[in-house]
Structure formats: structure tokens, C-alpha cells
Short mmCIF file of C-alpha atoms in Angstrom, two decimals:
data_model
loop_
_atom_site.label_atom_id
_atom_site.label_comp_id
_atom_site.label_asym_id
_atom_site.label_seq_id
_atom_site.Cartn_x
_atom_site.Cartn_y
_atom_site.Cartn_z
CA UNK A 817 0.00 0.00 0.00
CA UNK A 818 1.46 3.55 -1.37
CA UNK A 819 0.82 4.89 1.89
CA UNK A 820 3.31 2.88 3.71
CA UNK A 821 6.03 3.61 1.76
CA UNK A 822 8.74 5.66 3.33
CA UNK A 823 11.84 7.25 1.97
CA UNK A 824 15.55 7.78 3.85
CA UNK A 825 15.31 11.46 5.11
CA UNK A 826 18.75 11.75 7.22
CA UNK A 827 16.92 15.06 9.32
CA UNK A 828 16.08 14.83 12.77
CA UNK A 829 12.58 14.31 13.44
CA UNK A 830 10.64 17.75 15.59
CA UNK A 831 7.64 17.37 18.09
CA UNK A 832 5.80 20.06 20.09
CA UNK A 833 4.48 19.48 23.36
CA UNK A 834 2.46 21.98 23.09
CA UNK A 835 0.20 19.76 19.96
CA UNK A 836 -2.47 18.64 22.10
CA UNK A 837 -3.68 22.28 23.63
CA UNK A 838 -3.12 23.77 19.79
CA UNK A 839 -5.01 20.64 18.06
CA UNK A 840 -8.25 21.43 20.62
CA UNK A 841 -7.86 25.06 19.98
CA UNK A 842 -7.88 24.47 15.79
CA UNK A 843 -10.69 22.12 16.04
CA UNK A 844 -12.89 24.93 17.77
CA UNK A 845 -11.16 27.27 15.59
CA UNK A 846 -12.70 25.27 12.23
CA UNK A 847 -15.96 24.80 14.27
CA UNK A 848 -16.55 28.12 14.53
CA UNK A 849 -16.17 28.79 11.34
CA UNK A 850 -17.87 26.20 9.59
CA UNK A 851 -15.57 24.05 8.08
CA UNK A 852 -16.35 21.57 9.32
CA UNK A 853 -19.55 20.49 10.66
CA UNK A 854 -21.23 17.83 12.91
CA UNK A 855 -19.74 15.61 15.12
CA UNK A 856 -19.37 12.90 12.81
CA UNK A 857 -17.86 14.97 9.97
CA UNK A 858 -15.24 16.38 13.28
CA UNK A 859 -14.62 13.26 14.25
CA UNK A 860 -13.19 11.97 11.15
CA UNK A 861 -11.76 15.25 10.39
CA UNK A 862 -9.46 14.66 13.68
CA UNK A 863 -8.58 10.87 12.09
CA UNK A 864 -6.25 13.48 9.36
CA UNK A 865 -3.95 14.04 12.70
CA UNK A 866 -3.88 17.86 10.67
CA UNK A 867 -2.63 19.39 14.10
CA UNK A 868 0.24 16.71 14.24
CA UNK A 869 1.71 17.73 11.19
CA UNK A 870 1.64 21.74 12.31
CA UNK A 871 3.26 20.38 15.46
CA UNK A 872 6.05 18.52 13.46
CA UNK A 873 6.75 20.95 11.24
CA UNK A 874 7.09 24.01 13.77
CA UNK A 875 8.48 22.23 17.08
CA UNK A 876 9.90 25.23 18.52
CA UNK A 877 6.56 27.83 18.12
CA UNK A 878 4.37 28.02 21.25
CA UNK A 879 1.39 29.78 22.48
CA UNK A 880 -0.59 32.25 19.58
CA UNK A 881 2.13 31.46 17.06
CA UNK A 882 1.68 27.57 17.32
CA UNK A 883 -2.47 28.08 17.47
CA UNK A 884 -1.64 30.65 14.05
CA UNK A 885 0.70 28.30 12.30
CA UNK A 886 -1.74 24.83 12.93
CA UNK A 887 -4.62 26.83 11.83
CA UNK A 888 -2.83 28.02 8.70
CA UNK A 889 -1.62 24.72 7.77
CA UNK A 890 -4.64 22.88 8.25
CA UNK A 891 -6.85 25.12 6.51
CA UNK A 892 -5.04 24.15 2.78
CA UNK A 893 -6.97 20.58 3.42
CA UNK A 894 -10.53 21.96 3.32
CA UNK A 895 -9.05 23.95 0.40
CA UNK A 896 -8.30 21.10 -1.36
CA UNK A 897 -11.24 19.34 -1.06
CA UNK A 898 -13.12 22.19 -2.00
CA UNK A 899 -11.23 21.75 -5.33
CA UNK A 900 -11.21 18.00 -5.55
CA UNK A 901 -15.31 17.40 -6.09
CA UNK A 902 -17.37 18.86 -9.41
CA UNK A 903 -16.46 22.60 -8.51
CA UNK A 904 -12.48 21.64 -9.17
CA UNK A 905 -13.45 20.53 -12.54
CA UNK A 906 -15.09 24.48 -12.70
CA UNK A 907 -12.23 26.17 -14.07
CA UNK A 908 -15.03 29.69 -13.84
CA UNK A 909 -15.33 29.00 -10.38
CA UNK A 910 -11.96 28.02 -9.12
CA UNK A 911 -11.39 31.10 -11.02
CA UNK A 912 -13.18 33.59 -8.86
CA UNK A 913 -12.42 32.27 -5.80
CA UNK A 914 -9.15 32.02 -6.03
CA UNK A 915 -8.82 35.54 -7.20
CA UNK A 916 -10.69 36.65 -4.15
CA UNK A 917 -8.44 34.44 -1.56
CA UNK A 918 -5.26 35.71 -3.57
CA UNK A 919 -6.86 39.68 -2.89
CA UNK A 920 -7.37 39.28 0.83
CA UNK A 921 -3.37 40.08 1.56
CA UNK A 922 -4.13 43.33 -0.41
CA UNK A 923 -6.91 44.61 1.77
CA UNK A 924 -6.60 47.16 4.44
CA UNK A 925 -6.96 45.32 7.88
CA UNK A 926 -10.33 44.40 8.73
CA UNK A 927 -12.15 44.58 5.41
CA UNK A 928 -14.64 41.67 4.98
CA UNK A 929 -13.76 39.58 2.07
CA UNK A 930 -15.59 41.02 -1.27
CA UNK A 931 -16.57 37.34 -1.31
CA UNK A 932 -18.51 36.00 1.69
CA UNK A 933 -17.85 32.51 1.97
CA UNK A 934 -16.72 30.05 4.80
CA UNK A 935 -13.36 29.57 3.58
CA UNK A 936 -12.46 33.44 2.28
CA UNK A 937 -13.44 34.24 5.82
CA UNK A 938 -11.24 31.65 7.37
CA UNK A 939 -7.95 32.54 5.22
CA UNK A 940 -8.56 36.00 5.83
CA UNK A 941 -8.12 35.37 9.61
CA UNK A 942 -5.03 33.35 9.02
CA UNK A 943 -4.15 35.78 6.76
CA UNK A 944 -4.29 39.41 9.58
CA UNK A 945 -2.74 37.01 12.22
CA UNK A 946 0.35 35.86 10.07
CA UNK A 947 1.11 39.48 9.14
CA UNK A 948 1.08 40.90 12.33
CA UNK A 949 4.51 42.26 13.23
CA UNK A 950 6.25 41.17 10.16
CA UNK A 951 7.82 43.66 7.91
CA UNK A 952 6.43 45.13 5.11
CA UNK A 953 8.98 43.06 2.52
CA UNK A 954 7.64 40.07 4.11
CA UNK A 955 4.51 40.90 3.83
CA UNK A 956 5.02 41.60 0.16
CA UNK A 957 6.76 38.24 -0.27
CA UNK A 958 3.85 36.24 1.32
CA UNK A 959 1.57 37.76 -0.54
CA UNK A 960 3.14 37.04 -4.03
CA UNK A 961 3.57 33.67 -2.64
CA UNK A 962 -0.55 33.23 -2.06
CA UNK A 963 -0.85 34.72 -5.25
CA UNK A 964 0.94 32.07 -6.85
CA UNK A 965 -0.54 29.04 -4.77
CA UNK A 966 -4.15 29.87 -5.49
CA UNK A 967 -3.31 30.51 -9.29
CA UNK A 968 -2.36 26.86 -9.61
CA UNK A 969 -5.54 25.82 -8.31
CA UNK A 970 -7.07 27.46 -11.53
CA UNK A 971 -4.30 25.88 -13.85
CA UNK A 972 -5.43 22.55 -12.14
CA UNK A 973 -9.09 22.99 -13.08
CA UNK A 974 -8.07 23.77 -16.43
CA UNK A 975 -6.58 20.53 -16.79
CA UNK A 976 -9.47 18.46 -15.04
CA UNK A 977 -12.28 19.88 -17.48
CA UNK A 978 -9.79 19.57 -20.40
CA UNK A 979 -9.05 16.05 -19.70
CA UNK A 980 -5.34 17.19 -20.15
CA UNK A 981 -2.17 14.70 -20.43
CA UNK A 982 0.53 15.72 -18.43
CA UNK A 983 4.06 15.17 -18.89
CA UNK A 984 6.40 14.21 -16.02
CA UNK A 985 8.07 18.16 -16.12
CA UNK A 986 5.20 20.36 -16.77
CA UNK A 987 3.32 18.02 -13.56
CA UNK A 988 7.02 19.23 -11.20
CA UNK A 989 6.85 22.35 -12.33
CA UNK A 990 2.76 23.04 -11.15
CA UNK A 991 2.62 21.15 -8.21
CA UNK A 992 5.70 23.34 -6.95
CA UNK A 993 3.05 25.68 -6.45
CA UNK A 994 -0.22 23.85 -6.15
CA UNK A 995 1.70 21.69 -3.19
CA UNK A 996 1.41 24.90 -0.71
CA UNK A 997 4.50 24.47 0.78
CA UNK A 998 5.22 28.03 -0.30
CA UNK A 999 2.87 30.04 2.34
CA UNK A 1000 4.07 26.89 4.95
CA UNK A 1001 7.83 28.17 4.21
CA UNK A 1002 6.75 31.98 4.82
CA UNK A 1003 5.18 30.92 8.39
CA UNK A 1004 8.77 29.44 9.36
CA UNK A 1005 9.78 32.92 9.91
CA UNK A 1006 6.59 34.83 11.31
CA UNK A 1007 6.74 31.32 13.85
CA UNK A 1008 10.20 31.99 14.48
CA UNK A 1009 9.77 35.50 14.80
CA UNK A 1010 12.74 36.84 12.38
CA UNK A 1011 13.22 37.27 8.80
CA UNK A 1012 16.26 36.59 6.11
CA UNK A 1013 16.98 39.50 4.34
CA UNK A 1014 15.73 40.14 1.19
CA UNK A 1015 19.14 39.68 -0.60
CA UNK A 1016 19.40 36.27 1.36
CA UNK A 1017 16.08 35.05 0.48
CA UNK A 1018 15.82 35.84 -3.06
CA UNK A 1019 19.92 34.28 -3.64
CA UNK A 1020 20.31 31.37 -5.54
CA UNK A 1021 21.23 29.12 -2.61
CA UNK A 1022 18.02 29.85 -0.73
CA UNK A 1023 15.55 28.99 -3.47
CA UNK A 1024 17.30 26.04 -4.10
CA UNK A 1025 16.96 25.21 -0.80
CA UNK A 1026 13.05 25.90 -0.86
CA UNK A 1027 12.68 24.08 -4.18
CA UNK A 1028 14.67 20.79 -3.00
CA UNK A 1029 12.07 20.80 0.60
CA UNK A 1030 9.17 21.60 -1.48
CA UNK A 1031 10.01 18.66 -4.16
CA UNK A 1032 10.58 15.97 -1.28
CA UNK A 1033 6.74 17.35 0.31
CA UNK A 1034 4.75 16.64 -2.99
CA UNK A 1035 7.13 13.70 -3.78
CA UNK A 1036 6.14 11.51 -0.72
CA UNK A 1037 2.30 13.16 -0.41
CA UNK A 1038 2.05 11.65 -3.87
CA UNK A 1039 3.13 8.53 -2.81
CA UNK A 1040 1.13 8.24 0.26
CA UNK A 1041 -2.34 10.29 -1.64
CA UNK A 1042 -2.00 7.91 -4.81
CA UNK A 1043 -5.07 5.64 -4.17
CA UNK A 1044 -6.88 8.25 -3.70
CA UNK A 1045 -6.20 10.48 -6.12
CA UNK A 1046 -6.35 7.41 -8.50
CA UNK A 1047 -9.77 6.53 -7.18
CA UNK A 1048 -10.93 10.11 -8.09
CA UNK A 1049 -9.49 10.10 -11.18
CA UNK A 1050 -7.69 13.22 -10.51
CA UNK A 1051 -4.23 13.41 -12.86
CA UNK A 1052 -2.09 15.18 -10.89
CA UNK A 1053 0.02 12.63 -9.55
CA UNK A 1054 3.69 12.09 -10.66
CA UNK A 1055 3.15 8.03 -10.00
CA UNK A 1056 0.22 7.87 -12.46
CA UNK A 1057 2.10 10.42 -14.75
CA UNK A 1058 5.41 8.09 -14.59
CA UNK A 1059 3.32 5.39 -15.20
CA UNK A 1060 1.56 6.29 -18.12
CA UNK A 1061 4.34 8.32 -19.78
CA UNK A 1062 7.07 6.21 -19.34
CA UNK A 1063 4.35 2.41 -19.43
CA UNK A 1064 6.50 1.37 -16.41
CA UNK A 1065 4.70 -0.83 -13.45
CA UNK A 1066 3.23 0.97 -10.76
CA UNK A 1067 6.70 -0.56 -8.63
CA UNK A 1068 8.80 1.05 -10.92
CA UNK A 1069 6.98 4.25 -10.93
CA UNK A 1070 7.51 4.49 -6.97
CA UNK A 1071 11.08 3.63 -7.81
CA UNK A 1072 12.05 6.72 -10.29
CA UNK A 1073 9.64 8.89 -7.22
CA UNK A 1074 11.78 7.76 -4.73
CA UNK A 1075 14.91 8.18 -6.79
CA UNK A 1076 13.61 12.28 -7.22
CA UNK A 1077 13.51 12.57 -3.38
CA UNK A 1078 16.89 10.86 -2.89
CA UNK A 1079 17.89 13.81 -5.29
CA UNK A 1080 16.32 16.48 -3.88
CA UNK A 1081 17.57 15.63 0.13
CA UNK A 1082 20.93 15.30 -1.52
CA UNK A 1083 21.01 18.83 -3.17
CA UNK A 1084 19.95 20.27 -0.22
CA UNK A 1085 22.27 18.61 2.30
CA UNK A 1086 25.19 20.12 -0.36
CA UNK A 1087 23.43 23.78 -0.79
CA UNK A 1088 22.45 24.11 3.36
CA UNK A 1089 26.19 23.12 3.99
CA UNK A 1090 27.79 25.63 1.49
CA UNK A 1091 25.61 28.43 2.61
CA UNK A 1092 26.07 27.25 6.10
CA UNK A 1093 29.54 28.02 5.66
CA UNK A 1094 29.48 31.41 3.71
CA UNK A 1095 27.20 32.84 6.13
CA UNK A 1096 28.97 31.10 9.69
CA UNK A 1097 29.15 34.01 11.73
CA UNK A 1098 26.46 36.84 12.54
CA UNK A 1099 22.85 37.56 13.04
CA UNK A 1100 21.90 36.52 9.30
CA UNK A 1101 23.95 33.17 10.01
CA UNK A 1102 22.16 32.09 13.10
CA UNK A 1103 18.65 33.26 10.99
CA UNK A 1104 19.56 31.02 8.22
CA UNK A 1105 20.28 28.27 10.35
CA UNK A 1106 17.26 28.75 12.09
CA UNK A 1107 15.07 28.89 8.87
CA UNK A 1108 16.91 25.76 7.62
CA UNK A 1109 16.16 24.01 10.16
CA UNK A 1110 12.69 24.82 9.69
CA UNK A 1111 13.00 23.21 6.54
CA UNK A 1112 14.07 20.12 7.53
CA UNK A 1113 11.55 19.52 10.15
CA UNK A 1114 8.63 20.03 7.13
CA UNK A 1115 10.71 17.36 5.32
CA UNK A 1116 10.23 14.79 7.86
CA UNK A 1117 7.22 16.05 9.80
CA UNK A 1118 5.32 15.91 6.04
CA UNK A 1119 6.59 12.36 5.76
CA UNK A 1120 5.93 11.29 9.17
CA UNK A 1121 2.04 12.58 8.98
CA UNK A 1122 1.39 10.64 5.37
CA UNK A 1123 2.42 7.64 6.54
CA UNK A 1124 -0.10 7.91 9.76
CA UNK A 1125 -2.88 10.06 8.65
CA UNK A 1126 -6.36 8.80 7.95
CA UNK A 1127 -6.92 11.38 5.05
CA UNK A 1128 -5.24 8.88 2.70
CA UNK A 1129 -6.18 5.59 4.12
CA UNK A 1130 -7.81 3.19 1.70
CA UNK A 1131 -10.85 2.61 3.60
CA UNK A 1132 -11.60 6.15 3.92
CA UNK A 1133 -11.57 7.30 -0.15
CA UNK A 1134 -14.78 8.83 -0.91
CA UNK A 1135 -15.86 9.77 2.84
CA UNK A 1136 -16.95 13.30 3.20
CA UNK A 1137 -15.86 15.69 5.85
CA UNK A 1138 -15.76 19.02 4.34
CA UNK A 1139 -18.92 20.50 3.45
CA UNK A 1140 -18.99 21.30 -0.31
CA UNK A 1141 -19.93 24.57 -0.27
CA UNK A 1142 -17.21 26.08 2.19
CA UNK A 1143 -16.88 28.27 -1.01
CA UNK A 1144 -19.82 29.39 -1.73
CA UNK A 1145 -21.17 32.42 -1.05
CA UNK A 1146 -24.86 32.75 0.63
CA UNK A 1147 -25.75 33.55 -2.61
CA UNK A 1148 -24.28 31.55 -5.47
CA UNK A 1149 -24.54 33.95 -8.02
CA UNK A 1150 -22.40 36.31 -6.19
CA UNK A 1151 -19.47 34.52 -7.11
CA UNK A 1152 -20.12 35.73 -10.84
CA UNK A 1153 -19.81 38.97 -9.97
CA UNK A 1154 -16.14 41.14 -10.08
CA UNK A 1155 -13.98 40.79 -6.75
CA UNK A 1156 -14.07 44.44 -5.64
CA UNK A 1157 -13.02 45.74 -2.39
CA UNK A 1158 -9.01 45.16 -2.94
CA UNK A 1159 -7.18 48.36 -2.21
CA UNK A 1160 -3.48 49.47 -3.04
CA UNK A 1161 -2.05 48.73 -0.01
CA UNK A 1162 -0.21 45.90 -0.91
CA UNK A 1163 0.11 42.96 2.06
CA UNK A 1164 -0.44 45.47 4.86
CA UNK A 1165 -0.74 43.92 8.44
#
């Protein structure tokens, strides 16, 4: 079973002790809001061990930034399922929301979304809390990154109502964004409570760095979400795409994925060790360190979750837990209207 399979990740493993207290807090947190809803539907939603993840990926964030980081990470699941039934294969209506989510970084500081829907008024929560106190570069950055995670969600659709055939590179190169690890990365820092500098960030070394973590994530989540995205019939899935493109068995196909992360942890144990040493001594040293670090524990905390969670367990394909119309607005033809309300100050807390 694909979700059993495990690849050699040579990080150390992070925990929080504080994942109980922030796992009670985000289920009343998604409660409240509506994304999930009934006991039942709660019940199974806590089966995903969602909070676990958060908890493994940000080991050393406690208190408001642990409750801010769990909520934000566990809020890109009812986002995906949202896009996963008959409104993913919308391309119109994965359209408009995603515009509006992308806008709600934009908007001065308590502005309702333009859109009222369960989930816009969710992210826009995550959203005020994750820029509070972070600069105004950051806050730039983020947004651009949301930007360009909700605008794969539109190239996905695309592809779903167009029945398209991907190719093993143009598949990488859209799930780099469509994965989400790049508003996950961001919250390493506002967790952390420091920043790289811009020049640092944007170098070559860094975004290699963020490309290899982000290509080991959606490398084992495709492993361990394969039935299920087979059972849907969804195509985005480099197994299925190796499969078909290369008419290799589904045991080779897990092979070539597992030779990609083997890659990937390889080129960025070499990068993190030559940027280690350029940048040894100072303040931007020990932030580096600190933010690869961060890294790591996503690698293995990701890995660690798949192989446990009940979100991608055989037995549970086809179960709902989120409500199908966390997108909706009260009234549906609302979301055919233009997403005004966005104002020019870009990403202000």
C-alpha cells in the first residue's frame, strides 16, 4: 500500500508538546467557522492528525504562534477538497475564488472579504494574524507567494475539465506551487519571529533550498495520496504520470519517485552546507540556520504525517468531511460577480 512507503530522510525528526492544547484550539477554531460540521464529519476530520503535522513541522513555536501556524496549515486541506469534487473541474469558479483568496493580503486590515464565503473568511483570519509584526517586505513576499498558490488551483481545473495529459516536467513544475508548501515556508519565519533578508532570500542558494524541501513534500504526499487520487481520477500525480508516460509498473513508478527525493535531500544537504559556511558568523547566520532548520523539520514532519494520517487511508476514499460549499457564497450567483473591495495597499498587516 502507497501509503506505507517511506523514503531515507537523514533530518532529525521535531515534536511540540504543546500539539495537544493547539489541536483542541484548531478544532474549535474550524468549528466556529464552519468548516467543518457535525460531530461525525469532526470526528473523522481529527482521524487526518492535521494538528500533528503543524506540530512537526514548527516544534519550537508556542502559544498564539503555534495556534496561528496549525490553523494556517490545516486550513489548505478543506481547500483542497473544496477543489477535488465537481467545482475543481469548474475552471469559472476556481477562477473567482481564487482571485478573491489571492486579494485578501491586499486589503486594508479588517475589510470583509468582497466574497462572503466560509473559507475566504477563514484565510482571511489566518491571513491578519500571520502578518502581524512582520515587515512590510515580508509581507510583500507572502503575498506574491498566495498569489501564486491559489493561481495553480485554476491551472489545475483547467486541466481536469480539459481532460489534459501531463508530462512528467510540466506536472514538477505546477505542483511546486499547487503543493502549498510556499505560504508553509513563509510561516517558518513569522513562527520563528525573524526574517532573512531580502538579498538572502531571493539568492540562488536559498531557493534552491526551498525548491529541494518543497520537491521531497509533494514527492512523498504523492506517494502516500495515490489511491486516492487514482480513485478520483484526478491526474495530478507524478506516479500515475510516470506510469503512463514512461508504461512502467506501478513498482517502478515508486522507484524513479523515490529516486527524485533521494535527489532532492541530496542537493539540499550540499546547498544548506555551502551556505552554512558562507554565512557562519552573525545575526543573518544564526537566521539562516534557524530557517533551515525549519525546513528540515517540514521534510520529515510531512513524511511522518502521510504515513499515519487517515486522510489517505484506503478505507476512507470517498468519505466526506468538508462541506462542499465552504466556497460558496450565501448567494451563489455572487461569485459571478467582479472581486471588488481590494485596495493598493499591498500585504499590509
Amino acid at each position: 500500500m502507497p501509503q506505507n512507503v517511506t523514503f531515507h530522510l537523514p533530518f532529525q525528526a521535531g515534536s511540540n508538546p504543546e500539539s495537544a492544547r493547539a489541536g483542541e484550539h484548531h478544532l474549535a477554531w474550524i468549528r466556529a467557522h464552519g468548516l467543518v460540521r457535525g460531530e461525525r464529519a469532526l470526528s473523522r476530520y481529527r482521524e487526518w492528525l492535521l494538528t500533528d503535522l503543524a506540530g512537526y513541522a514548527y516544534p519550537e513555536a508556542r502559544g498564539a504562534d503555534l495556534d496561528l501556524v496549525t490553523d494556517a496549515v490545516c486550513i489548505g486541506f478543506p481547500l483542497d477538497d473544496q477543489f477535488e469534487g465537481p467545482r475543481g473541474n469548474d475552471p469559472e469558479h476556481v477562477a473567482r475564488l481564487s482571485a478573491e483568496l489571492a486579494a485578501i493580503p491586499y486589503r486594508v486590515p479588517g475589510t470583509p472579504p468582497a466574497l462572503d464565503t466560509t473559507l475566504t473568511r477563514a484565510y482571511t483570519d489566518v491571513w491578519e494574524r500571520s502578518a502581524q509584526g512582520m515587515s512590510a517586505a515580508w509581507r510583500t513576499r507572502a503575498a506574491a507567494t498566495y498569489t501564486r498558490f491559489f493561481r495553480a488551483y485554476v491551472e489545475e481545473a483547467h486541466n481536469r475539465r480539459s481532460g489534459a495529459v501531463l508530462d512528467e516536467k510540466t506536472y514538477i513544475t505546477l505542483r511546486r506551487e499547487a503543493v502549498g508548501t510556499g505560504p508553509c515556508f513563509d510561516l517558518i519565519e513569522r513562527a520563528g519571529h525573524f526574517e532573512l533578508s531580502e538579498e538572502l532570500y531571493w539568492s540562488t542558494g536559498v531557493q534552491t533550498l526551498l525548491r529541494c524541501a518543497t520537491d521531497v513534500i509533494f514527492l512523498c504526499n504523492d506517494v502516500h495520496s495515490l489511491e486516492r487520487e487514482e480513485a478520483q481520477g484526478d491526474p495530478h500525480n507524478l506516479v500515475l504520470i510516470t506510469q503512463r508516460s514512461r508504461g512502467c509498473s506501478r513498482a517502478e513508478a515508486l522507484e524513479r519517485v523515490g529516486t527524485l527525493v533521494g535527489d532532492a535531500v541530496h542537493r539540499f544537504q550540499d546547498t544548506a552546507r555551502t551556505l552554512t559556511e558562507r554565512h557562519a558568523a552573525g545575526p543573518e547566520g544564526r537566521r539562516l540556520a534557524r530557517h533551515i532548520a525549519g525546513l528540515r523539520h517540514w521534510m520529515t514532519g510531512n513524511q511522518r504525517w502521510g504515513t499515519a494520517s487517515a486522510r489517505y487511508a484506503t478505507e476512507n476514499i470517498g468519505i466526506e468531511v468538508i462541506p462542499g460549499d465552504i466556497g460558496s457564497t450565501r448567494r451563489e450567483d455572487a461569485l459571478s460577480g467582479p472581486t471588488a473591495g481590494s485596495t493598493s495597499r499591498a500585504a499590509r498587516p
